[in-house]
GROMACS .gro file of C-alpha atoms in nm:
model
  385
    1MET     CA    1   0.002  -0.006  -0.002
    2ASN     CA    2   0.280   0.238   0.081
    3SER     CA    3   0.439   0.188  -0.263
    4TRP     CA    4   0.103   0.249  -0.434
    5LEU     CA    5   0.060   0.565  -0.231
    6ILE     CA    6   0.404   0.691  -0.338
    7LEU     CA    7   0.320   0.619  -0.704
    8VAL     CA    8  -0.012   0.802  -0.666
    9ASN     CA    9   0.170   1.106  -0.518
   10ILE     CA   10   0.422   1.098  -0.802
   11ALA     CA   11   0.145   1.079  -1.067
   12VAL     CA   12  -0.062   1.352  -0.906
   13GLY     CA   13   0.244   1.583  -0.859
   14SER     CA   14   0.364   1.521  -1.209
   15ALA     CA   15   0.019   1.598  -1.357
   16ILE     CA   16  -0.015   1.914  -1.146
   17GLY     CA   17   0.336   2.038  -1.245
   18GLY     CA   18   0.297   1.966  -1.621
   19VAL     CA   19  -0.059   2.102  -1.648
   20THR     CA   20   0.033   2.413  -1.447
   21ASN     CA   21   0.326   2.492  -1.672
   22GLU     CA   22   0.130   2.427  -1.985
   23LEU     CA   23  -0.155   2.649  -1.853
   24ALA     CA   24   0.095   2.923  -1.763
   25ILE     CA   25   0.238   2.914  -2.118
   26ARG     CA   26  -0.112   2.931  -2.269
   27MET     CA   27  -0.206   3.216  -2.039
   28LEU     CA   28   0.068   3.429  -2.199
   29PHE     CA   29  -0.167   3.463  -2.501
   30ARG     CA   30  -0.506   3.330  -2.395
   31PRO     CA   31  -0.772   3.442  -2.359
   32LEU     CA   32  -0.743   3.722  -2.612
   33ARG     CA   33  -1.024   3.920  -2.447
   34PRO     CA   34  -1.142   3.957  -2.096
   35TRP     CA   35  -1.403   3.710  -1.962
   36TYR     CA   36  -1.692   3.832  -1.749
   37ILE     CA   37  -1.941   3.673  -1.516
   38GLY     CA   38  -2.206   3.938  -1.519
   39ARG     CA   39  -2.012   4.258  -1.448
   40TRP     CA   40  -1.731   4.078  -1.270
   41ARG     CA   41  -1.421   4.020  -1.478
   42ILE     CA   42  -1.251   3.690  -1.421
   43PRO     CA   43  -0.892   3.740  -1.302
   44PHE     CA   44  -0.600   3.687  -1.538
   45THR     CA   45  -0.820   3.758  -1.845
   46PRO     CA   46  -0.718   3.847  -2.096
   47GLY     CA   47  -0.375   3.683  -2.115
   48LEU     CA   48  -0.051   3.854  -2.013
   49ILE     CA   49   0.051   3.973  -2.362
   50PRO     CA   50  -0.299   4.086  -2.477
   51SER     CA   51  -0.350   4.276  -2.152
   52ARG     CA   52  -0.015   4.452  -2.182
   53ARG     CA   53  -0.029   4.496  -2.554
   54ASP     CA   54  -0.013   4.878  -2.553
   55ASP     CA   55   0.287   4.879  -2.318
   56ILE     CA   56   0.460   4.615  -2.529
   57ALA     CA   57   0.401   4.825  -2.847
   58ILE     CA   58   0.548   5.134  -2.687
   59GLN     CA   59   0.849   4.944  -2.548
   60MET     CA   60   0.907   4.780  -2.886
   61GLY     CA   61   0.904   5.125  -3.049
   62ARG     CA   62   1.154   5.254  -2.801
   63LEU     CA   63   1.370   4.947  -2.844
   64VAL     CA   64   1.384   4.977  -3.222
   65GLU     CA   65   1.442   5.355  -3.216
   66ASP     CA   66   1.709   5.361  -2.938
   67HIS     CA   67   1.895   5.040  -2.995
   68LEU     CA   68   1.818   4.883  -3.333
   69LEU     CA   69   1.752   5.145  -3.598
   70THR     CA   70   2.023   5.395  -3.496
   71THR     CA   71   2.225   5.628  -3.715
   72GLU     CA   72   2.550   5.467  -3.604
   73GLY     CA   73   2.421   5.124  -3.693
   74ILE     CA   74   2.295   5.233  -4.036
   75LYS     CA   75   2.624   5.410  -4.113
   76ARG     CA   76   2.815   5.102  -4.009
   77ALA     CA   77   2.593   4.881  -4.226
   78ILE     CA   78   2.638   5.108  -4.523
   79THR     CA   79   3.019   5.123  -4.473
   80GLN     CA   80   3.074   4.757  -4.409
   81GLY     CA   81   2.820   4.632  -4.655
   82ASP     CA   82   2.828   4.615  -5.033
   83LEU     CA   83   2.560   4.879  -5.082
   84GLU     CA   84   2.756   5.079  -5.337
   85LYS     CA   85   2.848   4.771  -5.537
   86ASN     CA   86   2.496   4.633  -5.527
   87LEU     CA   87   2.355   4.968  -5.625
   88ALA     CA   88   2.604   4.995  -5.915
   89ASP     CA   89   2.516   4.643  -6.035
   90TRP     CA   90   2.144   4.721  -6.021
   91LEU     CA   91   2.187   5.047  -6.215
   92ASP     CA   92   2.414   4.870  -6.464
   93SER     CA   93   2.156   4.603  -6.537
   94PHE     CA   94   1.879   4.853  -6.556
   95VAL     CA   95   2.065   5.085  -6.794
   96ARG     CA   96   2.185   4.794  -7.012
   97GLY     CA   97   1.825   4.692  -7.060
   98TRP     CA   98   1.741   5.044  -7.186
   99LEU     CA   99   2.053   5.066  -7.399
  100SER     CA  100   1.972   4.744  -7.584
  101ASP     CA  101   1.598   4.820  -7.621
  102GLU     CA  102   1.495   4.835  -7.988
  103ARG     CA  103   1.173   5.014  -7.918
  104THR     CA  104   1.140   5.384  -7.996
  105LEU     CA  105   1.049   5.657  -7.751
  106ARG     CA  106   0.722   5.699  -7.948
  107GLN     CA  107   0.630   5.335  -7.883
  108LEU     CA  108   0.702   5.373  -7.510
  109LEU     CA  109   0.499   5.692  -7.490
  110LEU     CA  110   0.206   5.535  -7.687
  111SER     CA  111   0.201   5.239  -7.444
  112THR     CA  112   0.193   5.466  -7.141
  113VAL     CA  113   0.050   5.808  -7.232
  114PRO     CA  114  -0.097   5.785  -7.586
  115GLN     CA  115  -0.277   6.118  -7.545
  116VAL     CA  116   0.052   6.309  -7.603
  117PHE     CA  117   0.013   6.254  -7.983
  118ASP     CA  118  -0.259   6.374  -8.219
  119GLU     CA  119  -0.409   6.184  -8.510
  120GLN     CA  120  -0.119   6.289  -8.743
  121GLY     CA  121   0.140   6.156  -8.499
  122LYS     CA  122   0.255   6.497  -8.392
  123TRP     CA  123   0.256   6.641  -8.043
  124SER     CA  124  -0.101   6.703  -7.923
  125ASP     CA  125  -0.222   7.041  -7.817
  126THR     CA  126  -0.226   6.927  -7.457
  127VAL     CA  127   0.151   6.891  -7.480
  128ARG     CA  128   0.249   7.148  -7.744
  129THR     CA  129   0.048   7.447  -7.605
  130PRO     CA  130   0.195   7.442  -7.249
  131VAL     CA  131   0.547   7.381  -7.384
  132LEU     CA  132   0.508   7.673  -7.631
  133LEU     CA  133   0.384   7.903  -7.354
  134HIS     CA  134   0.684   7.800  -7.132
  135TRP     CA  135   0.914   7.860  -7.430
  136ARG     CA  136   0.778   8.209  -7.491
  137ALA     CA  137   0.797   8.287  -7.118
  138PHE     CA  138   1.158   8.163  -7.121
  139VAL     CA  139   1.246   8.380  -7.412
  140GLU     CA  140   1.074   8.682  -7.257
  141ARG     CA  141   1.248   8.629  -6.921
  142THR     CA  142   1.586   8.583  -7.083
  143LEU     CA  143   1.553   8.897  -7.290
  144HIS     CA  144   1.440   9.096  -6.987
  145GLN     CA  145   1.713   8.971  -6.761
  146ASN     CA  146   1.985   9.041  -7.022
  147GLU     CA  147   1.852   9.363  -7.185
  148ASP     CA  148   2.125   9.575  -7.025
  149ARG     CA  149   2.408   9.334  -7.117
  150THR     CA  150   2.601   9.356  -7.439
  151LEU     CA  151   2.623   9.068  -7.683
  152ARG     CA  152   2.994   9.044  -7.611
  153ASP     CA  153   2.909   8.974  -7.239
  154LEU     CA  154   2.670   8.700  -7.338
  155ILE     CA  155   2.921   8.524  -7.568
  156ALA     CA  156   3.210   8.335  -7.410
  157GLN     CA  157   3.564   8.426  -7.506
  158GLY     CA  158   3.573   8.131  -7.735
  159GLY     CA  159   3.260   8.256  -7.912
  160VAL     CA  160   3.417   8.598  -7.963
  161GLU     CA  161   3.730   8.437  -8.120
  162ARG     CA  162   3.509   8.231  -8.349
  163VAL     CA  163   3.329   8.550  -8.455
  164GLU     CA  164   3.661   8.715  -8.535
  165ALA     CA  165   3.774   8.410  -8.729
  166ALA     CA  166   3.445   8.409  -8.921
  167VAL     CA  167   3.486   8.777  -9.009
  168ALA     CA  168   3.839   8.715  -9.132
  169SER     CA  169   3.725   8.432  -9.358
  170LEU     CA  170   3.411   8.623  -9.462
  171SER     CA  171   3.613   8.904  -9.628
  172GLU     CA  172   3.806   8.646  -9.839
  173VAL     CA  173   3.484   8.465  -9.927
  174LEU     CA  174   3.307   8.784 -10.031
  175LEU     CA  175   3.588   8.896 -10.258
  176THR     CA  176   3.631   8.547 -10.406
  177ARG     CA  177   3.259   8.519 -10.475
  178LEU     CA  178   3.252   8.865 -10.625
  179ARG     CA  179   3.540   8.771 -10.863
  180GLY     CA  180   3.360   8.457 -10.964
  181TYR     CA  181   3.037   8.653 -11.027
  182LEU     CA  182   3.217   8.904 -11.249
  183HIS     CA  183   3.361   8.628 -11.464
  184SER     CA  184   3.024   8.461 -11.496
  185PRO     CA  185   2.789   8.547 -11.786
  186GLN     CA  186   2.537   8.704 -11.550
  187GLY     CA  187   2.811   8.913 -11.387
  188GLN     CA  188   2.948   9.034 -11.722
  189GLN     CA  189   2.600   9.117 -11.839
  190THR     CA  190   2.546   9.318 -11.520
  191LEU     CA  191   2.877   9.495 -11.569
  192GLN     CA  192   2.792   9.580 -11.928
  193GLU     CA  193   2.457   9.727 -11.820
  194MET     CA  194   2.638   9.934 -11.558
  195ILE     CA  195   2.889  10.064 -11.815
  196ARG     CA  196   2.607  10.146 -12.062
  197GLY     CA  197   2.425  10.330 -11.794
  198LEU     CA  198   2.737  10.515 -11.700
  199LEU     CA  199   2.821  10.612 -12.055
  200GLY     CA  200   2.468  10.692 -12.144
  201GLY     CA  201   2.437  10.935 -11.859
  202GLY     CA  202   2.791  11.068 -11.889
  203GLY     CA  203   2.720  11.368 -12.104
  204MET     CA  204   2.918  11.454 -12.416
  205PHE     CA  205   3.234  11.279 -12.287
  206GLY     CA  206   3.044  10.962 -12.228
  207GLY     CA  207   2.899  10.981 -12.574
  208LEU     CA  208   3.231  11.028 -12.735
  209VAL     CA  209   3.379  10.733 -12.544
  210GLY     CA  210   3.086  10.522 -12.652
  211MET     CA  211   3.139  10.614 -13.014
  212PHE     CA  212   3.508  10.512 -13.027
  213LEU     CA  213   3.497  10.215 -12.784
  214GLY     CA  214   3.244   9.935 -12.796
  215ASP     CA  215   3.101   9.752 -12.498
  216ASP     CA  216   3.344   9.456 -12.559
  217LYS     CA  217   3.645   9.679 -12.562
  218ILE     CA  218   3.540   9.857 -12.255
  219MET     CA  219   3.472   9.520 -12.080
  220ASN     CA  220   3.819   9.398 -12.180
  221LYS     CA  221   3.966   9.706 -12.017
  222VAL     CA  222   3.755   9.719 -11.704
  223LEU     CA  223   3.728   9.353 -11.614
  224PRO     CA  224   4.101   9.281 -11.569
  225TYR     CA  225   4.133   9.595 -11.362
  226LEU     CA  226   3.844   9.497 -11.136
  227ASP     CA  227   3.981   9.142 -11.109
  228GLU     CA  228   4.320   9.266 -11.005
  229LEU     CA  229   4.162   9.506 -10.761
  230LEU     CA  230   3.956   9.228 -10.599
  231ARG     CA  231   4.269   9.011 -10.558
  232SER     CA  232   4.476   9.284 -10.403
  233PRO     CA  233   4.575   9.237 -10.033
  234GLU     CA  234   4.505   9.603  -9.966
  235LEU     CA  235   4.135   9.565 -10.058
  236SER     CA  236   4.109   9.243  -9.862
  237GLN     CA  237   4.258   9.411  -9.558
  238LYS     CA  238   4.023   9.709  -9.588
  239VAL     CA  239   3.719   9.483  -9.620
  240HIS     CA  240   3.835   9.278  -9.321
  241HIS     CA  241   3.891   9.595  -9.122
  242PHE     CA  242   3.544   9.725  -9.214
  243LEU     CA  243   3.373   9.401  -9.123
  244SER     CA  244   3.566   9.379  -8.792
  245GLN     CA  245   3.452   9.725  -8.694
  246GLU     CA  246   3.093   9.644  -8.781
  247ALA     CA  247   3.117   9.320  -8.582
  248ASP     CA  248   3.265   9.504  -8.282
  249LYS     CA  249   2.985   9.759  -8.303
  250LEU     CA  250   2.729   9.481  -8.307
  251LEU     CA  251   2.891   9.290  -8.018
  252ASP     CA  252   2.903   9.607  -7.809
  253LYS     CA  253   2.533   9.671  -7.852
  254LYS     CA  254   2.305   9.585  -7.566
  255VAL     CA  255   2.045   9.312  -7.601
  256GLY     CA  256   1.760   9.562  -7.557
  257GLU     CA  257   1.901   9.783  -7.837
  258VAL     CA  258   1.932   9.479  -8.068
  259VAL     CA  259   1.575   9.374  -7.994
  260THR     CA  260   1.449   9.728  -8.055
  261TRP     CA  261   1.649   9.753  -8.379
  262LEU     CA  262   1.521   9.418  -8.504
  263GLY     CA  263   1.169   9.474  -8.385
  264ARG     CA  264   0.986   9.274  -8.119
  265GLU     CA  265   0.763   9.108  -8.377
  266GLN     CA  266   1.068   8.986  -8.566
  267VAL     CA  267   1.221   8.842  -8.248
  268ASP     CA  268   0.890   8.666  -8.160
  269ASP     CA  269   0.874   8.526  -8.516
  270TRP     CA  270   1.229   8.395  -8.480
  271ALA     CA  271   1.145   8.241  -8.143
  272VAL     CA  272   0.840   8.060  -8.285
  273ALA     CA  273   1.036   7.949  -8.591
  274LEU     CA  274   1.312   7.807  -8.359
  275PHE     CA  275   1.045   7.635  -8.153
  276SER     CA  276   0.902   7.475  -8.469
  277LYS     CA  277   1.245   7.348  -8.573
  278LEU     CA  278   1.298   7.203  -8.222
  279GLU     CA  279   0.956   7.042  -8.244
  280VAL     CA  280   1.045   6.872  -8.581
  281GLN     CA  281   1.375   6.757  -8.437
  282SER     CA  282   1.203   6.611  -8.132
  283LEU     CA  283   0.960   6.415  -8.348
  284ARG     CA  284   1.252   6.273  -8.542
  285PHE     CA  285   1.434   6.194  -8.220
  286ILE     CA  286   1.146   5.994  -8.066
  287ASP     CA  287   1.119   5.781  -8.382
  288GLU     CA  288   1.471   5.644  -8.338
  289PRO     CA  289   1.528   5.320  -8.141
  290LEU     CA  290   1.656   5.364  -7.788
  291SER     CA  291   1.965   5.152  -7.871
  292GLN     CA  292   2.055   5.394  -8.155
  293VAL     CA  293   1.981   5.709  -7.949
  294THR     CA  294   2.197   5.591  -7.655
  295ALA     CA  295   2.475   5.440  -7.865
  296PRO     CA  296   2.702   5.753  -7.866
  297PHE     CA  297   2.724   5.763  -7.489
  298ARG     CA  298   2.675   5.395  -7.406
  299GLU     CA  299   3.036   5.339  -7.297
  300THR     CA  300   3.047   5.650  -7.093
  301LEU     CA  301   2.729   5.558  -6.912
  302LEU     CA  302   2.843   5.209  -6.824
  303THR     CA  303   3.199   5.277  -6.727
  304GLN     CA  304   3.184   5.631  -6.578
  305THR     CA  305   2.838   5.762  -6.506
  306ILE     CA  306   2.693   5.457  -6.326
  307PRO     CA  307   2.987   5.410  -6.081
  308ARG     CA  308   2.992   5.782  -6.006
  309MET     CA  309   2.620   5.794  -5.958
  310ALA     CA  310   2.626   5.486  -5.726
  311GLY     CA  311   2.908   5.650  -5.526
  312TRP     CA  312   2.732   5.982  -5.506
  313MET     CA  313   2.405   5.824  -5.396
  314VAL     CA  314   2.580   5.626  -5.112
  315SER     CA  315   2.786   5.932  -5.009
  316THR     CA  316   2.473   6.149  -5.003
  317LEU     CA  317   2.291   5.885  -4.795
  318GLN     CA  318   2.576   5.867  -4.543
  319ASN     CA  319   2.599   6.245  -4.510
  320ASN     CA  320   2.222   6.284  -4.458
  321ILE     CA  321   2.139   5.970  -4.264
  322GLU     CA  322   2.099   6.154  -3.936
  323ARG     CA  323   1.856   6.404  -4.092
  324ILE     CA  324   1.662   6.123  -4.259
  325VAL     CA  325   1.633   5.912  -3.943
  326SER     CA  326   1.538   6.213  -3.735
  327ARG     CA  327   1.251   6.289  -3.965
  328ILE     CA  328   1.118   5.934  -3.970
  329PRO     CA  329   0.888   5.864  -3.668
  330VAL     CA  330   1.030   5.517  -3.604
  331ARG     CA  331   0.883   5.483  -3.259
  332GLU     CA  332   0.535   5.578  -3.370
  333ILE     CA  333   0.554   5.349  -3.676
  334VAL     CA  334   0.667   5.045  -3.479
  335THR     CA  335   0.415   5.120  -3.198
  336ARG     CA  336   0.135   5.149  -3.448
  337GLN     CA  337   0.238   4.829  -3.635
  338VAL     CA  338   0.275   4.621  -3.318
  339ASP     CA  339  -0.054   4.757  -3.180
  340GLY     CA  340  -0.234   4.662  -3.502
  341PHE     CA  341  -0.077   4.319  -3.536
  342PRO     CA  342  -0.326   4.030  -3.483
  343MET     CA  343  -0.266   3.850  -3.154
  344GLU     CA  344  -0.331   3.515  -3.316
  345ARG     CA  345  -0.042   3.581  -3.553
  346ILE     CA  346   0.183   3.686  -3.266
  347GLU     CA  347   0.097   3.364  -3.077
  348GLU     CA  348   0.159   3.156  -3.383
  349MET     CA  349   0.490   3.331  -3.451
  350VAL     CA  350   0.617   3.299  -3.088
  351ILE     CA  351   0.514   2.934  -3.061
  352GLY     CA  352   0.669   2.858  -3.400
  353ILE     CA  353   0.998   3.001  -3.275
  354SER     CA  354   0.999   2.875  -2.915
  355GLY     CA  355   0.765   2.571  -2.942
  356LYS     CA  356   1.043   2.332  -2.854
  357GLU     CA  357   1.144   2.527  -2.549
  358PHE     CA  358   0.779   2.557  -2.439
  359ARG     CA  359   0.742   2.176  -2.467
  360MET     CA  360   1.057   2.133  -2.260
  361ILE     CA  361   0.907   2.362  -1.992
  362THR     CA  362   0.595   2.146  -1.985
  363VAL     CA  363   0.803   1.827  -1.962
  364LEU     CA  364   1.013   1.989  -1.687
  365GLY     CA  365   0.685   2.061  -1.500
  366PHE     CA  366   0.588   1.698  -1.521
  367ILE     CA  367   0.932   1.595  -1.394
  368LEU     CA  368   0.942   1.843  -1.110
  369GLY     CA  369   0.586   1.761  -1.012
  370GLY     CA  370   0.676   1.390  -1.006
  371VAL     CA  371   0.984   1.459  -0.792
  372ILE     CA  372   0.782   1.667  -0.553
  373GLY     CA  373   0.516   1.391  -0.536
  374LEU     CA  374   0.792   1.141  -0.465
  375VAL     CA  375   0.932   1.355  -0.188
  376GLN     CA  376   0.587   1.406  -0.036
  377GLY     CA  377   0.518   1.034  -0.047
  378LEU     CA  378   0.843   0.949   0.122
  379LEU     CA  379   0.791   1.210   0.393
  380ALA     CA  380   0.434   1.088   0.453
  381GLN     CA  381   0.560   0.725   0.484
  382TRP     CA  382   0.845   0.834   0.708
  383ILE     CA  383   0.617   1.039   0.937
  384GLY     CA  384   0.353   0.760   0.943
  385SER     CA  385   0.610   0.504   1.048
   0.00000   0.00000   0.00000
């Protein structure tokens, strides 16, 4: 009988210990809501985690903000990790896809925003009208901002040198073209008409010259003289000097004076004409394949631009990480997310992670309960004897 009593004590103690531990584990999550008998709430309902859910959410927010998602940790992760290399690889693969794309910009636009084109395939009024208004405003603003500046100030030094070189070559071109025109049939006919007009209106002396010298003889005398004159360095230098002076006068004029001299209507017409040319060029541009459009700068993009861009992005992120983190309400975000997370999901997640440990706690409860029952049985037998 005494042995059976000890076994009963062991069984009862083991059951009490195991069930108690299992119940304690379950009471961490269950029940999810308080239980009531009438108006009286049953103690320990809801479970520990559901009842302290708000406090847990707040503490989780503080933990993440103060110890997990810190500026030092983020900087260290950026420095030690391969963020720049991964970013460069991603940009490289993305850009290569665009560089090898045989579709045109028109096809891409038609697949995304087809309303940008009209029935003739040109830019629709919804696109052209605002762009034209911005273009006119840009021209107006530019002219207004630079009306007191001279053309020389607006042109870089290299541009002024190119103007001087153009003026130097222009004098030679003009004289060469004029010589060629004089030797052409049209030029000789014009020269003859000028000589006839000169002799016809030259009074008695002109009449006498016309009587003794014919047009051909006069042409044979005048044409070589004009040809030699047009080839002379002195005339070329004078023409060049004259054109240089005129170019300097033009470059020293203010933008407002030039606009007034040309007329505002003429400037507006030129602006619209330039816009029309740019519009035509843009339509030609969007009809070319992306691979062809990007071919001239493909190598530069892949070998220089992308690595520099990746480095710049990582450097900018490192330099501004404190400002970014300070503006992100990490604590509020984590608190809100934890507070709105389903308790069933939390229970499933915790048990999935620590299920083995929880089972060991239950088994340990059975073992300890059995040991306690054994000790109680032995003490009861010892006292009874």
